[in-house]
Coordinates of N, CA, C and O in Angstrom, one line a residue:
S1 N 149.7 2.4 297.8 CA 149.2 2.0 298.9 C 149.8 1.2 299.5 O 150.1 1.4 300.9
P2 N 151.3 0.5 299.4 CA 151.3 -0.9 300.1 C 152.7 0.5 300.6 O 153.4 -0.6 301.8
Y3 N 153.0 1.3 300.4 CA 154.1 2.3 300.9 C 154.0 3.1 301.7 O 155.2 3.6 302.3
L4 N 152.8 3.5 302.1 CA 152.4 4.6 303.7 C 152.7 3.6 304.4 O 152.7 2.6 305.0
K5 N 153.7 4.2 305.4 CA 154.5 3.6 306.1 C 153.5 4.6 307.4 O 153.6 3.9 308.5
Q6 N 153.2 5.6 307.5 CA 152.2 6.3 308.6 C 151.0 7.1 308.4 O 151.6 7.8 307.9
M7 N 150.0 6.6 308.8 CA 149.0 7.4 308.3 C 148.4 8.2 309.6 O 148.2 8.0 310.6
S8 N 147.8 9.6 309.5 CA 147.5 10.5 310.4 C 145.7 10.0 310.6 O 145.3 9.4 309.5
M9 N 145.4 10.4 311.8 CA 144.3 9.9 312.4 C 143.2 11.0 311.0 O 142.2 10.5 311.3
V10 N 143.6 12.0 311.1 CA 142.8 13.0 310.4 C 142.6 12.5 308.7 O 141.5 12.0 308.1
T11 N 144.1 11.5 308.1 CA 143.5 11.4 307.2 C 142.8 9.9 307.1 O 142.0 9.6 305.9
A12 N 143.1 9.0 308.1 CA 142.2 8.4 308.3 C 140.7 8.3 308.2 O 139.8 7.4 307.8
S13 N 140.4 9.3 309.2 CA 138.9 9.5 309.3 C 138.4 9.9 307.9 O 137.1 9.7 307.4
K14 N 139.5 10.6 307.2 CA 138.8 11.1 305.8 C 138.4 10.0 304.8 O 137.9 10.3 303.9
L15 N 139.4 9.5 304.4 CA 139.1 8.0 303.8 C 138.0 7.2 303.9 O 137.6 6.7 303.4
M16 N 138.0 7.0 305.7 CA 136.7 6.4 306.1 C 135.2 7.2 305.9 O 134.5 6.5 305.0
H17 N 135.3 8.1 305.7 CA 134.3 9.4 305.4 C 134.2 9.1 304.1 O 132.6 8.8 303.2
L18 N 135.0 8.9 303.0 CA 135.0 8.6 301.7 C 133.9 7.6 301.2 O 133.1 7.2 300.7
L19 N 134.4 6.5 301.9 CA 134.1 5.2 302.0 C 132.6 5.3 302.4 O 131.9 4.6 301.6
E20 N 131.9 5.5 303.3 CA 131.1 5.6 303.5 C 130.3 6.4 302.9 O 129.0 6.4 302.4
A21 N 130.5 7.3 302.5 CA 129.8 8.4 301.0 C 129.8 7.6 300.0 O 128.8 7.5 299.0
F22 N 130.9 7.0 299.6 CA 130.8 6.0 298.5 C 129.9 5.2 298.4 O 130.0 4.1 297.3
S23 N 129.4 4.3 299.8 CA 129.2 2.9 299.7 C 128.1 2.8 300.0 O 127.1 2.2 300.2
T24 N 127.2 3.8 300.2 CA 125.6 4.2 299.7 C 124.6 3.9 298.9 O 125.4 3.8 297.8
P25 N 124.0 3.1 299.0 CA 123.2 2.4 297.9 C 122.6 3.2 296.5 O 122.9 3.3 295.7
W26 N 122.2 4.4 296.8 CA 121.9 5.1 296.2 C 123.0 6.4 295.1 O 123.0 6.3 294.0
F27 N 124.2 6.2 296.1 CA 125.6 6.8 295.1 C 126.0 5.3 294.1 O 126.5 5.7 293.1
L28 N 126.1 4.0 294.8 CA 126.7 3.2 293.6 C 125.6 2.6 292.5 O 126.3 2.3 291.6
V29 N 124.3 3.2 292.3 CA 123.2 2.8 291.0 C 123.1 4.4 290.6 O 122.2 4.3 289.6
A30 N 124.0 5.2 291.1 CA 123.8 6.4 290.4 C 124.6 6.6 289.1 O 124.0 7.4 288.0
N31 N 125.6 5.5 289.1 CA 126.3 5.6 287.7 C 126.9 4.2 287.7 O 127.4 3.5 288.9
Q32 N 127.1 3.7 286.3 CA 127.5 2.2 286.2 C 129.0 2.0 286.6 O 129.3 1.0 287.1
T33 N 129.6 3.1 287.1 CA 131.1 3.0 287.3 C 131.2 2.8 288.6 O 132.5 3.4 288.8
N34 N 130.1 3.6 289.4 CA 130.9 4.2 291.2 C 131.3 3.3 292.0 O 131.8 3.5 292.6
Y35 N 131.1 2.2 291.5 CA 131.8 1.0 292.1 C 132.9 0.6 292.2 O 133.8 0.0 293.2
H36 N 133.7 1.0 291.5 CA 134.9 1.2 291.1 C 135.3 2.1 292.3 O 136.9 1.5 292.7
L37 N 135.1 3.0 292.7 CA 135.7 3.8 293.7 C 135.6 3.2 295.6 O 136.5 3.1 295.9
V38 N 134.4 2.2 295.3 CA 134.5 1.7 296.8 C 135.6 0.4 296.5 O 136.3 0.3 297.4
F39 N 135.6 -0.4 295.3 CA 136.7 -1.1 295.4 C 137.9 -0.8 295.3 O 138.8 -1.3 296.2
F40 N 138.6 1.0 294.8 CA 139.8 1.0 294.7 C 139.7 1.6 297.0 O 141.3 1.4 296.8
L41 N 138.9 2.4 297.4 CA 139.2 2.1 298.5 C 139.5 0.7 299.5 O 140.3 0.9 300.4
L42 N 138.4 0.0 298.9 CA 139.1 -0.9 299.6 C 140.1 -1.6 299.5 O 140.9 -2.5 300.0
E43 N 140.6 -1.8 298.3 CA 141.8 -2.3 298.1 C 143.1 -1.4 298.8 O 144.1 -2.0 299.0
I44 N 142.7 -0.3 299.0 CA 143.9 0.9 299.5 C 143.9 0.1 300.7 O 145.0 -0.3 301.7
F45 N 142.7 -0.1 301.9 CA 142.6 -0.4 303.3 C 143.7 -2.0 303.4 O 144.2 -2.0 303.9
N46 N 143.2 -2.5 302.0 CA 143.7 -4.1 302.2 C 145.1 -3.8 302.0 O 146.3 -4.6 303.0
N47 N 145.6 -3.5 301.4 CA 147.0 -3.1 301.2 C 148.1 -2.1 302.3 O 148.9 -3.0 302.3
I48 N 147.2 -1.6 302.7 CA 148.2 -0.9 304.1 C 147.7 -1.6 305.3 O 148.8 -1.8 306.3
I49 N 146.8 -2.3 305.7 CA 146.4 -3.3 306.3 C 147.6 -4.6 306.3 O 148.8 -4.8 307.1
Q50 N 147.5 -5.2 305.2 CA 148.9 -5.8 304.8 C 149.9 -5.9 304.6 O 150.9 -6.7 304.9
Y51 N 150.3 -5.1 304.3 CA 151.9 -4.5 304.3 C 152.7 -3.7 305.2 O 153.6 -3.7 305.8
Q52 N 151.4 -2.4 306.0 CA 152.2 -1.6 306.6 C 151.5 -1.3 307.5 O 151.2 -0.4 308.3
F53 N 150.6 -2.4 308.4 CA 150.5 -2.9 309.4 C 150.7 -1.8 310.7 O 149.9 -0.5 311.5
D54 N 151.8 -2.1 310.9 CA 152.6 -1.5 312.3 C 152.4 0.1 312.6 O 152.1 0.4 313.3
G55 N 152.7 0.5 311.2 CA 152.4 1.9 311.8 C 151.2 2.9 311.1 O 151.4 4.2 311.5
N56 N 150.1 2.2 311.4 CA 148.9 2.5 310.7 C 147.8 2.4 311.9 O 146.6 1.9 311.2
A57 N 148.0 2.6 312.7 CA 147.3 1.7 314.0 C 145.9 2.8 313.8 O 144.6 2.4 314.2
H58 N 146.0 4.0 313.5 CA 144.8 5.1 313.2 C 143.7 4.4 312.0 O 142.7 4.5 312.5
L59 N 144.4 4.1 311.2 CA 143.3 3.4 309.9 C 142.8 2.4 310.6 O 141.3 2.2 310.5
V60 N 143.7 1.2 311.3 CA 143.1 0.1 311.7 C 141.7 0.9 312.9 O 140.5 -0.1 313.0
Y61 N 141.6 1.5 313.6 CA 140.8 1.9 314.7 C 139.8 2.4 313.9 O 138.6 2.8 314.5
S62 N 140.0 3.4 312.8 CA 139.0 4.2 312.2 C 138.1 3.5 311.9 O 136.8 3.3 311.9
I63 N 138.7 2.0 311.0 CA 137.9 0.7 310.4 C 137.0 0.4 311.5 O 135.9 -0.2 311.1
I64 N 137.7 0.0 312.6 CA 136.7 -0.5 313.6 C 136.0 0.4 314.0 O 134.5 -0.1 314.0
R65 N 136.4 1.9 314.3 CA 134.8 2.5 314.3 C 133.8 2.5 313.8 O 132.6 2.9 314.1
K66 N 134.4 2.6 312.5 CA 133.1 3.2 311.3 C 132.7 1.1 311.0 O 132.6 1.2 309.9
R67 N 132.6 0.0 311.8 CA 132.4 -1.6 311.2 C 131.1 -1.4 310.8 O 130.8 -2.0 309.6
H68 N 130.5 -0.2 311.2 CA 128.9 -0.4 310.7 C 128.6 -0.2 308.9 O 127.6 -1.1 308.2
V69 N 129.7 0.8 308.5 CA 130.3 0.6 307.0 C 129.9 -0.3 306.2 O 129.6 -1.1 305.2
F70 N 130.7 -1.0 306.5 CA 131.2 -2.8 306.1 C 130.4 -3.8 306.4 O 129.9 -4.3 305.2
H71 N 129.6 -3.5 307.4 CA 128.4 -4.2 307.4 C 127.1 -3.7 306.6 O 126.7 -4.4 306.1
Q72 N 127.0 -2.3 306.3 CA 126.1 -2.0 305.2 C 126.3 -2.4 304.3 O 125.8 -3.0 302.8
L73 N 127.5 -1.9 303.7 CA 128.2 -2.8 302.6 C 127.9 -4.1 302.0 O 127.4 -4.4 300.8
S74 N 128.0 -4.9 303.1 CA 128.0 -6.6 303.1 C 126.8 -6.7 303.0 O 125.9 -7.8 301.8
N75 N 125.5 -6.3 303.5 CA 124.1 -6.2 303.4 C 123.5 -5.1 302.0 O 122.1 -4.5 302.3
L76 N 123.7 -4.6 301.2 CA 123.3 -3.8 300.2 C 121.9 -4.2 299.5 O 121.6 -5.4 299.5
P77 N 120.8 -3.8 299.5 CA 119.5 -3.7 299.2 C 119.5 -4.3 297.5 O 120.1 -3.4 296.9
E78 N 118.7 -5.2 297.4 CA 118.4 -5.6 295.8 C 117.6 -4.9 295.0 O 117.3 -5.0 294.2
D79 N 116.4 -4.7 296.0 CA 115.2 -4.0 295.4 C 115.3 -2.4 295.1 O 115.8 -1.7 295.8
P80 N 115.1 -2.2 293.8 CA 115.3 -1.1 293.4 C 114.4 0.3 293.8 O 114.9 1.3 294.2
A81 N 113.3 -0.6 294.7 CA 112.6 0.3 295.0 C 113.3 0.6 296.9 O 112.7 1.5 297.2
M82 N 114.2 0.2 297.3 CA 114.4 0.3 298.5 C 115.5 1.2 298.4 O 116.0 1.8 299.5
I83 N 116.4 1.8 297.4 CA 117.3 2.5 296.7 C 116.7 3.7 296.6 O 116.2 3.8 295.6
S84 N 116.9 4.9 297.2 CA 116.4 5.8 296.8 C 117.5 7.0 297.8 O 118.2 6.7 298.9
K85 N 117.5 8.2 297.1 CA 118.8 9.0 297.8 C 118.0 9.8 299.2 O 116.8 10.0 298.9
P86 N 119.0 10.2 300.0 CA 118.2 10.3 301.1 C 117.6 11.7 301.3 O 118.3 12.7 300.3
K87 N 116.2 12.3 301.0 CA 115.6 13.4 301.0 C 116.3 14.3 302.5 O 116.3 14.2 303.4
K88 N 116.0 15.9 301.9 CA 116.4 16.9 303.2 C 115.2 16.8 303.8 O 114.3 16.8 303.3
R89 N 115.3 17.1 304.8 CA 114.1 17.1 306.2 C 113.8 18.5 306.4 O 114.7 19.5 306.8
E90 N 112.4 18.8 305.7 CA 112.1 20.4 305.5 C 111.0 20.3 306.5 O 109.9 19.6 306.2
N91 N 110.8 21.5 307.3 CA 109.9 21.9 308.3 C 109.4 21.0 309.1 O 108.2 20.8 309.4
S92 N 110.6 19.8 309.5 CA 110.1 19.0 310.7 C 110.6 19.3 312.0 O 111.1 20.5 312.0
G93 N 110.2 18.8 312.8 CA 110.5 19.1 314.3 C 111.5 18.8 315.1 O 112.5 19.4 316.0
D94 N 111.9 17.9 314.1 CA 113.3 17.7 314.7 C 114.5 18.4 314.0 O 115.2 17.5 312.9
Q95 N 115.0 19.3 314.1 CA 115.8 20.1 313.3 C 117.5 20.3 313.7 O 117.4 20.7 315.0
M96 N 118.3 20.6 313.2 CA 119.6 21.1 313.9 C 119.8 22.6 313.9 O 119.9 23.1 312.8
E97 N 120.7 22.8 315.3 CA 120.5 24.4 315.1 C 122.0 24.1 315.4 O 122.8 23.7 316.5
V98 N 123.0 25.6 314.7 CA 124.3 25.7 314.9 C 124.7 26.9 316.1 O 123.8 27.9 316.4
A99 N 125.7 26.2 317.6 CA 125.5 27.0 318.7 C 127.0 27.4 319.1 O 127.8 26.4 318.9
P100 N 127.3 28.4 319.3 CA 128.5 28.8 319.2 C 129.3 28.0 320.6 O 128.8 27.9 321.5
T101 N 130.2 27.4 320.7 CA 131.1 27.1 321.6 C 131.6 28.1 322.9 O 131.5 29.2 322.6
S102 N 131.8 27.6 324.1 CA 131.9 28.7 325.2 C 133.5 28.8 325.2 O 133.7 29.1 326.3
D103 N 134.2 28.0 324.4 CA 135.9 28.0 323.9 C 136.2 29.3 323.9 O 138.0 29.7 324.5
G104 N 135.6 30.4 323.5 CA 136.4 31.6 322.9 C 136.8 31.5 322.0 O 137.8 32.7 322.0
G105 N 136.9 31.0 321.0 CA 137.3 31.3 319.4 C 137.4 29.8 319.1 O 137.0 28.9 319.2
G106 N 138.7 30.4 317.9 CA 138.3 29.0 317.0 C 137.3 28.9 315.8 O 137.7 27.8 315.1
G107 N 136.6 29.9 315.6 CA 135.5 29.6 314.9 C 134.8 28.0 314.4 O 133.7 28.0 313.8
R108 N 134.9 27.4 316.0 CA 134.1 26.1 315.9 C 132.7 26.7 316.6 O 132.7 27.0 317.5
S109 N 132.0 25.8 315.8 CA 130.7 25.4 316.7 C 130.0 23.9 317.0 O 130.4 23.2 316.4
C110 N 129.0 23.5 317.7 CA 128.7 22.4 318.3 C 127.2 22.4 317.7 O 126.6 23.8 317.6
L111 N 126.7 21.1 316.8 CA 125.4 21.3 316.8 C 124.4 20.6 318.0 O 125.0 20.0 318.4
S112 N 123.3 21.2 318.1 CA 122.6 20.8 319.1 C 120.8 20.7 318.3 O 120.4 21.2 317.2
R113 N 120.6 19.3 319.0 CA 118.9 19.1 318.2 C 117.9 20.5 318.8 O 118.1 20.6 320.2
R114 N 117.2 20.5 318.2 CA 116.2 21.6 318.7 C 114.9 21.0 317.9 O 114.3 20.6 317.0
S115 N 114.1 20.6 319.1 CA 112.6 20.1 319.1 C 111.4 20.9 318.5 O 111.5 21.9 318.7

């Protein structure tokens, strides 16, 4: 990671998404070695910022935008009763609905709330 000269915004976003997924309390307690994944990602971020700060503005921007992930990681719950896997919402009034975009293609769609 200290030799990574320039990172794209997509790569920076995907790395931050990995950190977000790996730093959830239920994932960390699911296996005894899962915390290593968070450690390695944090080490990557540290090395890139320390040694290649100039070419990696996208990573720094992504870290600033997702600072809540770092706050949640520093305030992990210690009570096992507080740590549970998020459950899917079924038959609730707040569901997500996929709506096609009006740009005429690309296969993209947007999500809208349905009450």
